[in-house]
Coordinates of C-alpha atoms in Angstrom, one line a residue:
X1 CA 0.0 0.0 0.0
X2 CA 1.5 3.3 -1.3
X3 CA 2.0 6.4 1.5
X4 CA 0.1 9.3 0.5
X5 CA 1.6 11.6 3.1
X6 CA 3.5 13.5 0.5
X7 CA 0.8 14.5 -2.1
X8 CA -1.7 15.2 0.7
X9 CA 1.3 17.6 2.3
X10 CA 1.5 19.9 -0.5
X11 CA -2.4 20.3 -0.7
X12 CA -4.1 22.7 1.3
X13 CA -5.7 20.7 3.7
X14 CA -2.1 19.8 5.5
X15 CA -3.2 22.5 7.7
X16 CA -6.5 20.7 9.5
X17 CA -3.7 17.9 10.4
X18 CA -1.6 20.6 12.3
X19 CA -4.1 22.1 14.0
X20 CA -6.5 18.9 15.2
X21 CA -6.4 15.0 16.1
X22 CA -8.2 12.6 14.0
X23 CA -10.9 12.7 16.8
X24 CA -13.2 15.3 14.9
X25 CA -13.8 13.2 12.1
X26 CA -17.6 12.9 12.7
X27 CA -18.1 16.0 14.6
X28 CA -20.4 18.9 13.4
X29 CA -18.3 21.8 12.3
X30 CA -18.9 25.4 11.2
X31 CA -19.8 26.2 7.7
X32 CA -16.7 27.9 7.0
X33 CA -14.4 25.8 7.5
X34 CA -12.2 26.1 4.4
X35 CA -12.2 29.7 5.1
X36 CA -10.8 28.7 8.4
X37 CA -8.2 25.9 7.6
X38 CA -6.6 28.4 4.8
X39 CA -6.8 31.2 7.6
X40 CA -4.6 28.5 9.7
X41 CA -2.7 28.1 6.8
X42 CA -1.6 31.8 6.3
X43 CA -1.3 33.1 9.5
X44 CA 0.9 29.7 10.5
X45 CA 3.4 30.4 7.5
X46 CA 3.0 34.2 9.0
X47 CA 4.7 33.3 11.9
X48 CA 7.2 30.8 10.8
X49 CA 8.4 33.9 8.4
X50 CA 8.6 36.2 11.6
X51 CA 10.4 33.6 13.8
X52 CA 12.8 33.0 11.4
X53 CA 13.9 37.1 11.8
X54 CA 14.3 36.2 15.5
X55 CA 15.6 32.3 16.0
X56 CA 18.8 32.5 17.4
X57 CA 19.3 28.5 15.5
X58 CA 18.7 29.3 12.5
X59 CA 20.4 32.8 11.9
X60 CA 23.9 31.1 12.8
X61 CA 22.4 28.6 10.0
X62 CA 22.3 31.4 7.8
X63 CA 25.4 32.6 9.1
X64 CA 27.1 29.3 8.6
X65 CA 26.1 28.9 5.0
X66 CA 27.4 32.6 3.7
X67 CA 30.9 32.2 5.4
X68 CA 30.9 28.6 3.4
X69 CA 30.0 30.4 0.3
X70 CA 32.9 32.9 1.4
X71 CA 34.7 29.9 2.0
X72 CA 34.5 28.6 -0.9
X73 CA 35.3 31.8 -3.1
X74 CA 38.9 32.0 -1.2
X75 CA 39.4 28.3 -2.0
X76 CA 38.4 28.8 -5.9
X77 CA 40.7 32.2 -6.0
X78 CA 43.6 30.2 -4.8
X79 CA 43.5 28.1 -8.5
X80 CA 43.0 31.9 -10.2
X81 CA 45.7 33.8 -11.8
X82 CA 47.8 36.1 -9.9
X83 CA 49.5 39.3 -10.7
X84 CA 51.8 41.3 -8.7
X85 CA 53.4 45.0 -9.1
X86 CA 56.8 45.5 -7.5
X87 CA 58.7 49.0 -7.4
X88 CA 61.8 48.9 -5.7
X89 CA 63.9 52.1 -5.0
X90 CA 66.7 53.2 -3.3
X91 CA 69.6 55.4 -3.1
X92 CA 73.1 54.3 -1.7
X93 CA 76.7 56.2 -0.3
X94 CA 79.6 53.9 -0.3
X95 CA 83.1 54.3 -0.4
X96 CA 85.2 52.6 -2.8
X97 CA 88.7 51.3 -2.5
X98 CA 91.2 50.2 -5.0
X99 CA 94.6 48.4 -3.9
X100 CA 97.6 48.9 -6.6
X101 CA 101.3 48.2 -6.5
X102 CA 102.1 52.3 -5.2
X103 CA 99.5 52.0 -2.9
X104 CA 95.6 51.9 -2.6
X105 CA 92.8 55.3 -3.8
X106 CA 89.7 55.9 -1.6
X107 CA 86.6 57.4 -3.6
X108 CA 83.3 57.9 -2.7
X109 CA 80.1 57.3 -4.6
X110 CA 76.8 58.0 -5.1
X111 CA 74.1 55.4 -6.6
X112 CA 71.0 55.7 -6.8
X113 CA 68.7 52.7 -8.4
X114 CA 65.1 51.4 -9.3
X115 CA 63.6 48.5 -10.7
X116 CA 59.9 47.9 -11.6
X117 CA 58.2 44.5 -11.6
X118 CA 55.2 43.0 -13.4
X119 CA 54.9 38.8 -12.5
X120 CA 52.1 36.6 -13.0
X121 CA 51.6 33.3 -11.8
X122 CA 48.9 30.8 -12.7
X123 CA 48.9 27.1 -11.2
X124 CA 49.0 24.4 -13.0
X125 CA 48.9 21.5 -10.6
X126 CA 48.3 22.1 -6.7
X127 CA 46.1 18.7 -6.4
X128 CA 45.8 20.1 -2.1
X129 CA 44.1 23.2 -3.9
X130 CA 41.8 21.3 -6.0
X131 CA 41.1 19.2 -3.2
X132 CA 40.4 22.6 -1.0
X133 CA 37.8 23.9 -3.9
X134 CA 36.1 20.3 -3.8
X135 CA 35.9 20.3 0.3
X136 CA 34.4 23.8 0.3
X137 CA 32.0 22.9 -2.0
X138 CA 30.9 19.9 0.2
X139 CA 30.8 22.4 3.2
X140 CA 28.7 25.0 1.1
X141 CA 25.9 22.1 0.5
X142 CA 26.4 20.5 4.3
X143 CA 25.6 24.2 5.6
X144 CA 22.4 24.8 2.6
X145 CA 21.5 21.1 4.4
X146 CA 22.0 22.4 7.9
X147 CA 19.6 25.6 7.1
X148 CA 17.0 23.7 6.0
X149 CA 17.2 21.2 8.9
X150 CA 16.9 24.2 11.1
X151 CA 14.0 25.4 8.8
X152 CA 12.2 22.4 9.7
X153 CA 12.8 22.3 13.5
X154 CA 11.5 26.0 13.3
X155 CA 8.3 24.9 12.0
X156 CA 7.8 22.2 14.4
X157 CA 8.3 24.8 17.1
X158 CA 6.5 27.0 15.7
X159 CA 3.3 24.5 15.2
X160 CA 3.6 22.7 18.9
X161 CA 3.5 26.4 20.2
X162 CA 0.1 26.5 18.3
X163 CA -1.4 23.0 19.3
X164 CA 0.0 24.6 23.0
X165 CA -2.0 27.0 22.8
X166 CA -5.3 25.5 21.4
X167 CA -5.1 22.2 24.1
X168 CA -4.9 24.7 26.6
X169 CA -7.9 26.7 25.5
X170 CA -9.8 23.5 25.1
X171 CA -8.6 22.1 28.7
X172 CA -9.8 26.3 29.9
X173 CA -12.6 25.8 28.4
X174 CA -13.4 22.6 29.9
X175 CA -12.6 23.8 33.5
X176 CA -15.0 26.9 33.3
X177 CA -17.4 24.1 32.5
X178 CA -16.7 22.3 35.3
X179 CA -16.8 25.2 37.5
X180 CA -20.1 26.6 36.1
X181 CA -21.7 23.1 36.8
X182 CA -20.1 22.9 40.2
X183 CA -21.5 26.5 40.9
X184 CA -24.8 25.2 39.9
X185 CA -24.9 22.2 42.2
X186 CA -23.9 24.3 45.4
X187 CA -27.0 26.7 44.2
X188 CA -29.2 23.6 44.7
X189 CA -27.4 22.3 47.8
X190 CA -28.1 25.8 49.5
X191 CA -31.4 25.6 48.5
X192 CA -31.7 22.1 50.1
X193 CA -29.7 23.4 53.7
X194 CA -32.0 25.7 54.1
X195 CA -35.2 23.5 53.7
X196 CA -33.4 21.2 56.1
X197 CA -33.0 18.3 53.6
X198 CA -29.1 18.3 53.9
X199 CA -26.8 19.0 56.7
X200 CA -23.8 21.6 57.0
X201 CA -21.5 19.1 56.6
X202 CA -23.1 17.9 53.3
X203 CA -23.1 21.6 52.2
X204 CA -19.3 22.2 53.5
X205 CA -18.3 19.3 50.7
X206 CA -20.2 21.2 47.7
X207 CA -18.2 24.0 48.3
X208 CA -14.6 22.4 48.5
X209 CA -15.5 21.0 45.4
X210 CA -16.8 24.3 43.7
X211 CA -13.4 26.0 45.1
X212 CA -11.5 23.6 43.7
X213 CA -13.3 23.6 40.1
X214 CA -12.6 27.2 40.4
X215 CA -8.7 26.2 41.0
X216 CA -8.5 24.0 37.9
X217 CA -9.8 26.9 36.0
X218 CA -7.1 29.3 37.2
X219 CA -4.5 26.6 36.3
X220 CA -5.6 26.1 33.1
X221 CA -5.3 29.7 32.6
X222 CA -2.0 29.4 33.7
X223 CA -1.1 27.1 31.2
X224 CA -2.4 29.6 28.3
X225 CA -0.4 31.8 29.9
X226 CA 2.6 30.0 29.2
X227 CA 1.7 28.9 25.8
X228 CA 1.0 32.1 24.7
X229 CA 4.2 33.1 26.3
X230 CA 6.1 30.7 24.6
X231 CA 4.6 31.8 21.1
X232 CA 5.6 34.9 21.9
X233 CA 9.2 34.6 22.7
X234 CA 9.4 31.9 19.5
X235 CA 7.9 34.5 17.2
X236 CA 7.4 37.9 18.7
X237 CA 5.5 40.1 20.5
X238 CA 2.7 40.7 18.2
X239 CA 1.8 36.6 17.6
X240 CA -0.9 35.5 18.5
X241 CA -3.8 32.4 17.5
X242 CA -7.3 33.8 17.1
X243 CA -9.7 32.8 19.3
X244 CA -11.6 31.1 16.7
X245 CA -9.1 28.8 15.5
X246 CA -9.6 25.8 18.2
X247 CA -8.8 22.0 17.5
X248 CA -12.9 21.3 16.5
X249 CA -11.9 23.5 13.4
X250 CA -11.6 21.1 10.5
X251 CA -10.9 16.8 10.1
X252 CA -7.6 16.0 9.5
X253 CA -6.3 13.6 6.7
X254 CA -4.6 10.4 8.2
X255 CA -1.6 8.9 6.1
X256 CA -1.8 5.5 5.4
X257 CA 0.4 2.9 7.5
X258 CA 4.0 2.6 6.1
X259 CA 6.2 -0.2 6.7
X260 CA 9.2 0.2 8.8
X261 CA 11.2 -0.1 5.5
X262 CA 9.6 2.6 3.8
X263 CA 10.3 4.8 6.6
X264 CA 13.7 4.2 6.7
X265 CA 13.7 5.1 3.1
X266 CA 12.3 7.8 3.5
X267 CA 15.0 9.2 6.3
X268 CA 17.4 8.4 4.0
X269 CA 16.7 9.8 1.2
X270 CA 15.0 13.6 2.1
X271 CA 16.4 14.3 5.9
X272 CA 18.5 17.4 5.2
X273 CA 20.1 17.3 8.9
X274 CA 21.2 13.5 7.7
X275 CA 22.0 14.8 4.8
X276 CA 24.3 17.3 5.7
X277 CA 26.1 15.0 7.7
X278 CA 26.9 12.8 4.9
X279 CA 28.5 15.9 3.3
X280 CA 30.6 16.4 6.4
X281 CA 31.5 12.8 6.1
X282 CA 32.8 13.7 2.8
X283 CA 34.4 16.8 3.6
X284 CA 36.5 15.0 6.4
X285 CA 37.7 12.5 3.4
X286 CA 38.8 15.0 1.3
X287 CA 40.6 16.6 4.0
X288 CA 42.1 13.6 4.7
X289 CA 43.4 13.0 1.3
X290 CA 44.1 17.4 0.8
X291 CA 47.2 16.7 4.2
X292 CA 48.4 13.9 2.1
X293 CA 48.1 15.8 -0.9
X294 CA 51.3 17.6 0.6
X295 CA 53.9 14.9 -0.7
X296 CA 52.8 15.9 -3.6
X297 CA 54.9 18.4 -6.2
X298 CA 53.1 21.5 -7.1
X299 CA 53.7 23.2 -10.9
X300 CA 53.2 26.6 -11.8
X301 CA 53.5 28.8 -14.8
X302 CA 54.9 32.1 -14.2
X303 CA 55.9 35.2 -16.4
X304 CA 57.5 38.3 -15.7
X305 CA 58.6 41.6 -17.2
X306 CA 61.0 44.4 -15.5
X307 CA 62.4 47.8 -15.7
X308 CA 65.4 49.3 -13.9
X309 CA 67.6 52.4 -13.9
X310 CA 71.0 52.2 -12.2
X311 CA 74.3 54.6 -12.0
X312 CA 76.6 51.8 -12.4
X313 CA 78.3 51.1 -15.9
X314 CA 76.7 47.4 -16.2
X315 CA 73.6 46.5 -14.9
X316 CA 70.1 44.6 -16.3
X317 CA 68.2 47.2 -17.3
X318 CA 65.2 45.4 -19.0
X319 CA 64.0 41.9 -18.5
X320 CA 61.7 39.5 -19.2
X321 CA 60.9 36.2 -18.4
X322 CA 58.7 33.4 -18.5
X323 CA 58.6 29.7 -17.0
X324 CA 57.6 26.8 -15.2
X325 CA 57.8 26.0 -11.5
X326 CA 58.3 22.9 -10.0
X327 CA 58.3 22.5 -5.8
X328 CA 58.8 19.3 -4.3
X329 CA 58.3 18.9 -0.9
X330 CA 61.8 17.2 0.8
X331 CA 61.4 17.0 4.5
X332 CA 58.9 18.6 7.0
X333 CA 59.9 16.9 10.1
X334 CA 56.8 14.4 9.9
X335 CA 54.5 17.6 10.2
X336 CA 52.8 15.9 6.6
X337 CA 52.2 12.6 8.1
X338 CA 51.0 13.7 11.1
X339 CA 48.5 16.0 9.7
X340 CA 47.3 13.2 8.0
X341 CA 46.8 10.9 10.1
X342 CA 44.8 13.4 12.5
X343 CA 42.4 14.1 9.7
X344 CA 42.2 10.6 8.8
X345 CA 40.8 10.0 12.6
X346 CA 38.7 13.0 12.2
X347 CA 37.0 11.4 9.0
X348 CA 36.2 7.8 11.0
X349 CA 34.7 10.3 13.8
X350 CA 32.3 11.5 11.1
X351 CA 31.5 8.1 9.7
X352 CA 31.0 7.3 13.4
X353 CA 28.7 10.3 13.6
X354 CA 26.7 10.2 10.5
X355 CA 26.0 6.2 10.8
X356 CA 24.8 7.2 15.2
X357 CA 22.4 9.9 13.6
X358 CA 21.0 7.7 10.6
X359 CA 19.9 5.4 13.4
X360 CA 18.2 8.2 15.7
X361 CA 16.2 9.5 13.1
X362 CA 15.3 6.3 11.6
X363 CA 14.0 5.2 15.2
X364 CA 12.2 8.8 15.4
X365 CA 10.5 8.4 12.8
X366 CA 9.4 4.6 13.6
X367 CA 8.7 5.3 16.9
X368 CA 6.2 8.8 16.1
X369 CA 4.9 6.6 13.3
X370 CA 3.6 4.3 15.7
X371 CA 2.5 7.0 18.3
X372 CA 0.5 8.2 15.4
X373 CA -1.2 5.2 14.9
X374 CA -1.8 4.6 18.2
X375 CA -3.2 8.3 19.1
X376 CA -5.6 7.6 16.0
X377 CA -7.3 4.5 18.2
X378 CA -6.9 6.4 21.5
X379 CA -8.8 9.7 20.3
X380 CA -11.3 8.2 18.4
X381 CA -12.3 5.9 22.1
X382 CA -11.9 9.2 24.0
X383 CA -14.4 10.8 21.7
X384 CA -16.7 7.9 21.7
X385 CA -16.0 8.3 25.9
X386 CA -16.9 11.9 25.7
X387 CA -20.5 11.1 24.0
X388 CA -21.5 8.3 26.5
X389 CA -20.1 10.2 29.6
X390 CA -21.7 13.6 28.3
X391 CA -25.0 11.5 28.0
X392 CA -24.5 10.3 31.5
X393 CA -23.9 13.5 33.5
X394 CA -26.7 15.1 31.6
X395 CA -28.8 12.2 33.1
X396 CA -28.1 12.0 36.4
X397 CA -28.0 16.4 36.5
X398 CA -31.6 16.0 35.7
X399 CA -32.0 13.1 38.1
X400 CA -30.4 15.1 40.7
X401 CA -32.7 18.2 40.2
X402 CA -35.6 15.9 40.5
X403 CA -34.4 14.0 43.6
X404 CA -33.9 10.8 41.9
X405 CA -30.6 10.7 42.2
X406 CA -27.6 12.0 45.0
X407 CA -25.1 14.4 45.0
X408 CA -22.3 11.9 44.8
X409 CA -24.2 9.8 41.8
X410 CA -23.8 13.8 39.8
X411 CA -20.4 14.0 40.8
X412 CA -18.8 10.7 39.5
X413 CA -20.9 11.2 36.5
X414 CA -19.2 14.8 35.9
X415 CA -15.7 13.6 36.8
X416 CA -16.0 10.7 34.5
X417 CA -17.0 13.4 31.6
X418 CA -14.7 16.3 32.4
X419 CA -11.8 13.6 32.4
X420 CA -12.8 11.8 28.7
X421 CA -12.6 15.5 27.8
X422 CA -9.4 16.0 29.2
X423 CA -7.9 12.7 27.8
X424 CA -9.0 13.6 24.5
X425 CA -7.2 16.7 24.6
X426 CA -4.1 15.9 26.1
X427 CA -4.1 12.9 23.4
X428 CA -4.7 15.4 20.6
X429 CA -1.7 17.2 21.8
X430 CA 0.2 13.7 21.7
X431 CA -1.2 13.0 18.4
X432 CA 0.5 16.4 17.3
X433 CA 3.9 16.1 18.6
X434 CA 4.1 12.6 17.6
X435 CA 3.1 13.8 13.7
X436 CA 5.6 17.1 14.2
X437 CA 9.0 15.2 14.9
X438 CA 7.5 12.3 12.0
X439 CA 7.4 14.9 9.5
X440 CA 10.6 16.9 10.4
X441 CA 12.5 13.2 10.5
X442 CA 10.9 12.1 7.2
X443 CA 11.0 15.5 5.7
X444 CA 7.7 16.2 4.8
X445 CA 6.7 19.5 5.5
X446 CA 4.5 21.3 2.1
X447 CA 7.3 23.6 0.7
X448 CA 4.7 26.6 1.1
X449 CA 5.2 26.8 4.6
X450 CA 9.4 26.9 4.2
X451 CA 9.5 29.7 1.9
X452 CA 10.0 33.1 3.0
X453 CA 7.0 35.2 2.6
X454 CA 6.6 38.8 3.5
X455 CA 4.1 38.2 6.4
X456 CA 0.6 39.9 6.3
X457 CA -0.4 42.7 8.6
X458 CA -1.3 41.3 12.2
X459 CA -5.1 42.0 13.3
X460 CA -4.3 42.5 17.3
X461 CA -6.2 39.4 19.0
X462 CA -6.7 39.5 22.6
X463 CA -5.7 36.2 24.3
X464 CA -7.8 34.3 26.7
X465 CA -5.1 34.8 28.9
X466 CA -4.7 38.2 29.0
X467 CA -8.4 38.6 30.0
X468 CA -9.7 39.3 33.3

């Protein structure tokens, strides 16, 4: 059975699976939901394009793969022609001396010189300079790899931030719920201690329980708080999710199962982060082989043309010349051999490294492939718990109006709801992590979301958390 993950990624409905569990599939939902999911869609790619200004990660990624590039222009120049102007000039006082048979003479003398020089040099063979220009390539696309890994990590960040926020709007709204309810039930148990029907004590318990529905609210508003917080420190001051995004907003696609194999293959073959290490890999080799390279002769081609004035009778006046270089290396004092085998350890480290990381991302994305599948079952029995418990406490509410049923009867029936609820959540959050570090280890994120956009103008939202 063939994976459709990657054609339903570049479609637009890669958003609802973001945003929302597989739960929702047979829930009601709003009329505009399209307009919704692309709303997701927009303001999502908004903020990945804002935290990408900010992200201390992946601006030394950027940084990283413009001082290869610079890297890589010194390393080409090396192999380039080069011309050099020399002007020499001086003016001397010496005192000359000739010995003869009668005796020696003593003259002094003025000289004054110059001497202009044109040479250019062009290599012919420097095989550690080739070998340089072929390593800084390999660095240039190890850091292009490494930018896009940290492109990828960015948007997971920048989506759990989001689920963050919407599970703890859903687990808020569920604890003013509860605390409504609660405040309801003391109402009637009031009621009932001053008929005489209940006794203080009975009374005493109904409100513990109401003040502590109204502490799970305030913790739950605590951990909006924190969300929000953390969107805002990942993206910027002015992000913020809408209130009417929320994870009922539109039904996810679910991929089809995949075989270990094919998940392997799919690491392998599109994981920049393993990617780039494999070009590390590389570059270590051909560093290896650019220290031994040094045994080698180098051979260059060199021309030059000069000009000189000079007070003495003979001198070169005008030159020129042209020629071939040839340098052997003779003895370094086993600086060579040592070089190389240091880079020859450094190139089994990276082999070492490359095969360690292949096997952590290939059990990543095993292991969230699996926590997918299992979240699937596990939301889908947590929504089918929600329905029979909802039915439940709505029974025994009226029951317990009527005097059929007791207090504690309505409050095992509520717990048993307000936790399905809570489950369900907390597994929808699962469900997204577990589907954000599959798609960052398998790469596949829809390219509209990784290319930098100008980001839209920000309608100010106030958030649940902010509100008194």
């Amino acid at each position: 059975m063939k994976w459709a993950l990657k054609s339903y990624c570049r479609s637009i409905t890669l958003v609802a699976i973001l945003i929302l569990g597989p739960a929702c599939a047979r829930a009601q939902y709003p009329t505009d939901k399209t307009d919704q999911t692309a709303g997701m869609a927009g303001l999502l790619t908004a903020h990945l394009d804002q935290a990408r200004k900010i992200d201390g990660t992946f601006l030394a990624a950027q940084a990283s793969k413009e001082a290869a590039w610079h890297s890589l222009q010194i390393n080409s120049a090396a192999l380039g022609l080069k011309v050099t102007a020399t002007v020499n000039s001086f003016h001397a006082e010496r005192t000359e001396e000739s010995r003869l048979v009668s005796g020696s003479v003593s003259s002094n003398r003025h000289l004054n010189s110059s001497l202009a020089t044109i040479t250019a040099r062009q290599p012919l063979y420097r095989k550690k300079d080739f070998l340089a220009v072929e390593q800084a390539t390999m660095q240039l696309q190890s850091a292009e790899a490494m930018a896009e890994s940290a492109t990828h990590v960015l948007f997971g960040r920048v989506f759990i931030a989001w689920v963050e926020i919407l599970t703890a709007r859903d687990l808020l709204h569920i604890a003013r719920q509860a605390a409504e309810r609660s405040g309801m039930v003391r109402e009637e148990m009031e009621r009932r201690y001053r008929a005489g029907d209940i006794s203080l004590d009975q009374l005493g318990v109904e409100i513990s329980r109401q003040e502590q529905r109204q502490a799970d609210v305030l913790d739950a508003m605590g951990r909006l708080y924190i969300a929000e917080r953390g969107l805002i420190d990942l993206v910027g001051p002015e992000a913020s999710v809408p209130s009417e995004f929320t994870l009922e907003t539109a039904t996810p696609n679910i991929p089809a199962n995949l075989s270990v194999s094919e998940i392997s293959r799919l690491v392998d073959e599109r994981n920049p982060e393993l990617r780039a290490s494999r070009l590390l890999e590389e570059v270590a080799r051909l560093d290896r082989e650019r220290m031994r390279a040094d045994h080698l002769p180098t051979v260059d081609l060199y021309a030059s043309v000069s000009k000189g004035e000079n007070d003495t009778i003979s001198y070169i006046r005008d030159e020129s010349r042209i020629g071939v270089q040839l340098s052997v290396p003779v003895y370094t004092s086993g600086s060579i051999d040592a070089a190389s085998a240091q880079a020859e350890a450094q190139y089994r480290k990276a082999q070492a490294q490359t095969s360690s990381l292949g096997v952590r991302l290939r059990a990543q994305a095993i292991s969230a492939a699996s926590k997918l599948r299992t979240s699937v079952v596990r939301i889908d029995t947590y929504r089918t718990q929600v329905e029979a418990t909802a039915l439940r406490a709505e029974a025994v509410r009226r029951g317990f109006l009527a005097g059929t049923s007791t207090r504690g009867d309505f409050a095992r029936a509520e717990t048993e709801y307000l936790t399905a609820r809570q489950r369900r959540a907390n597994e929808m959050l699962e469900f997204a992590n577990a589907w954000t570090s599959f798609v960052i280890a398998a790469a596949q994120i829809d390219a509209s979301f990784l290319q930098e956009r100008q980001a839209p103008d920000k309608q100010p939202v106030k958030m649940v958390g902010s509100m008194k």
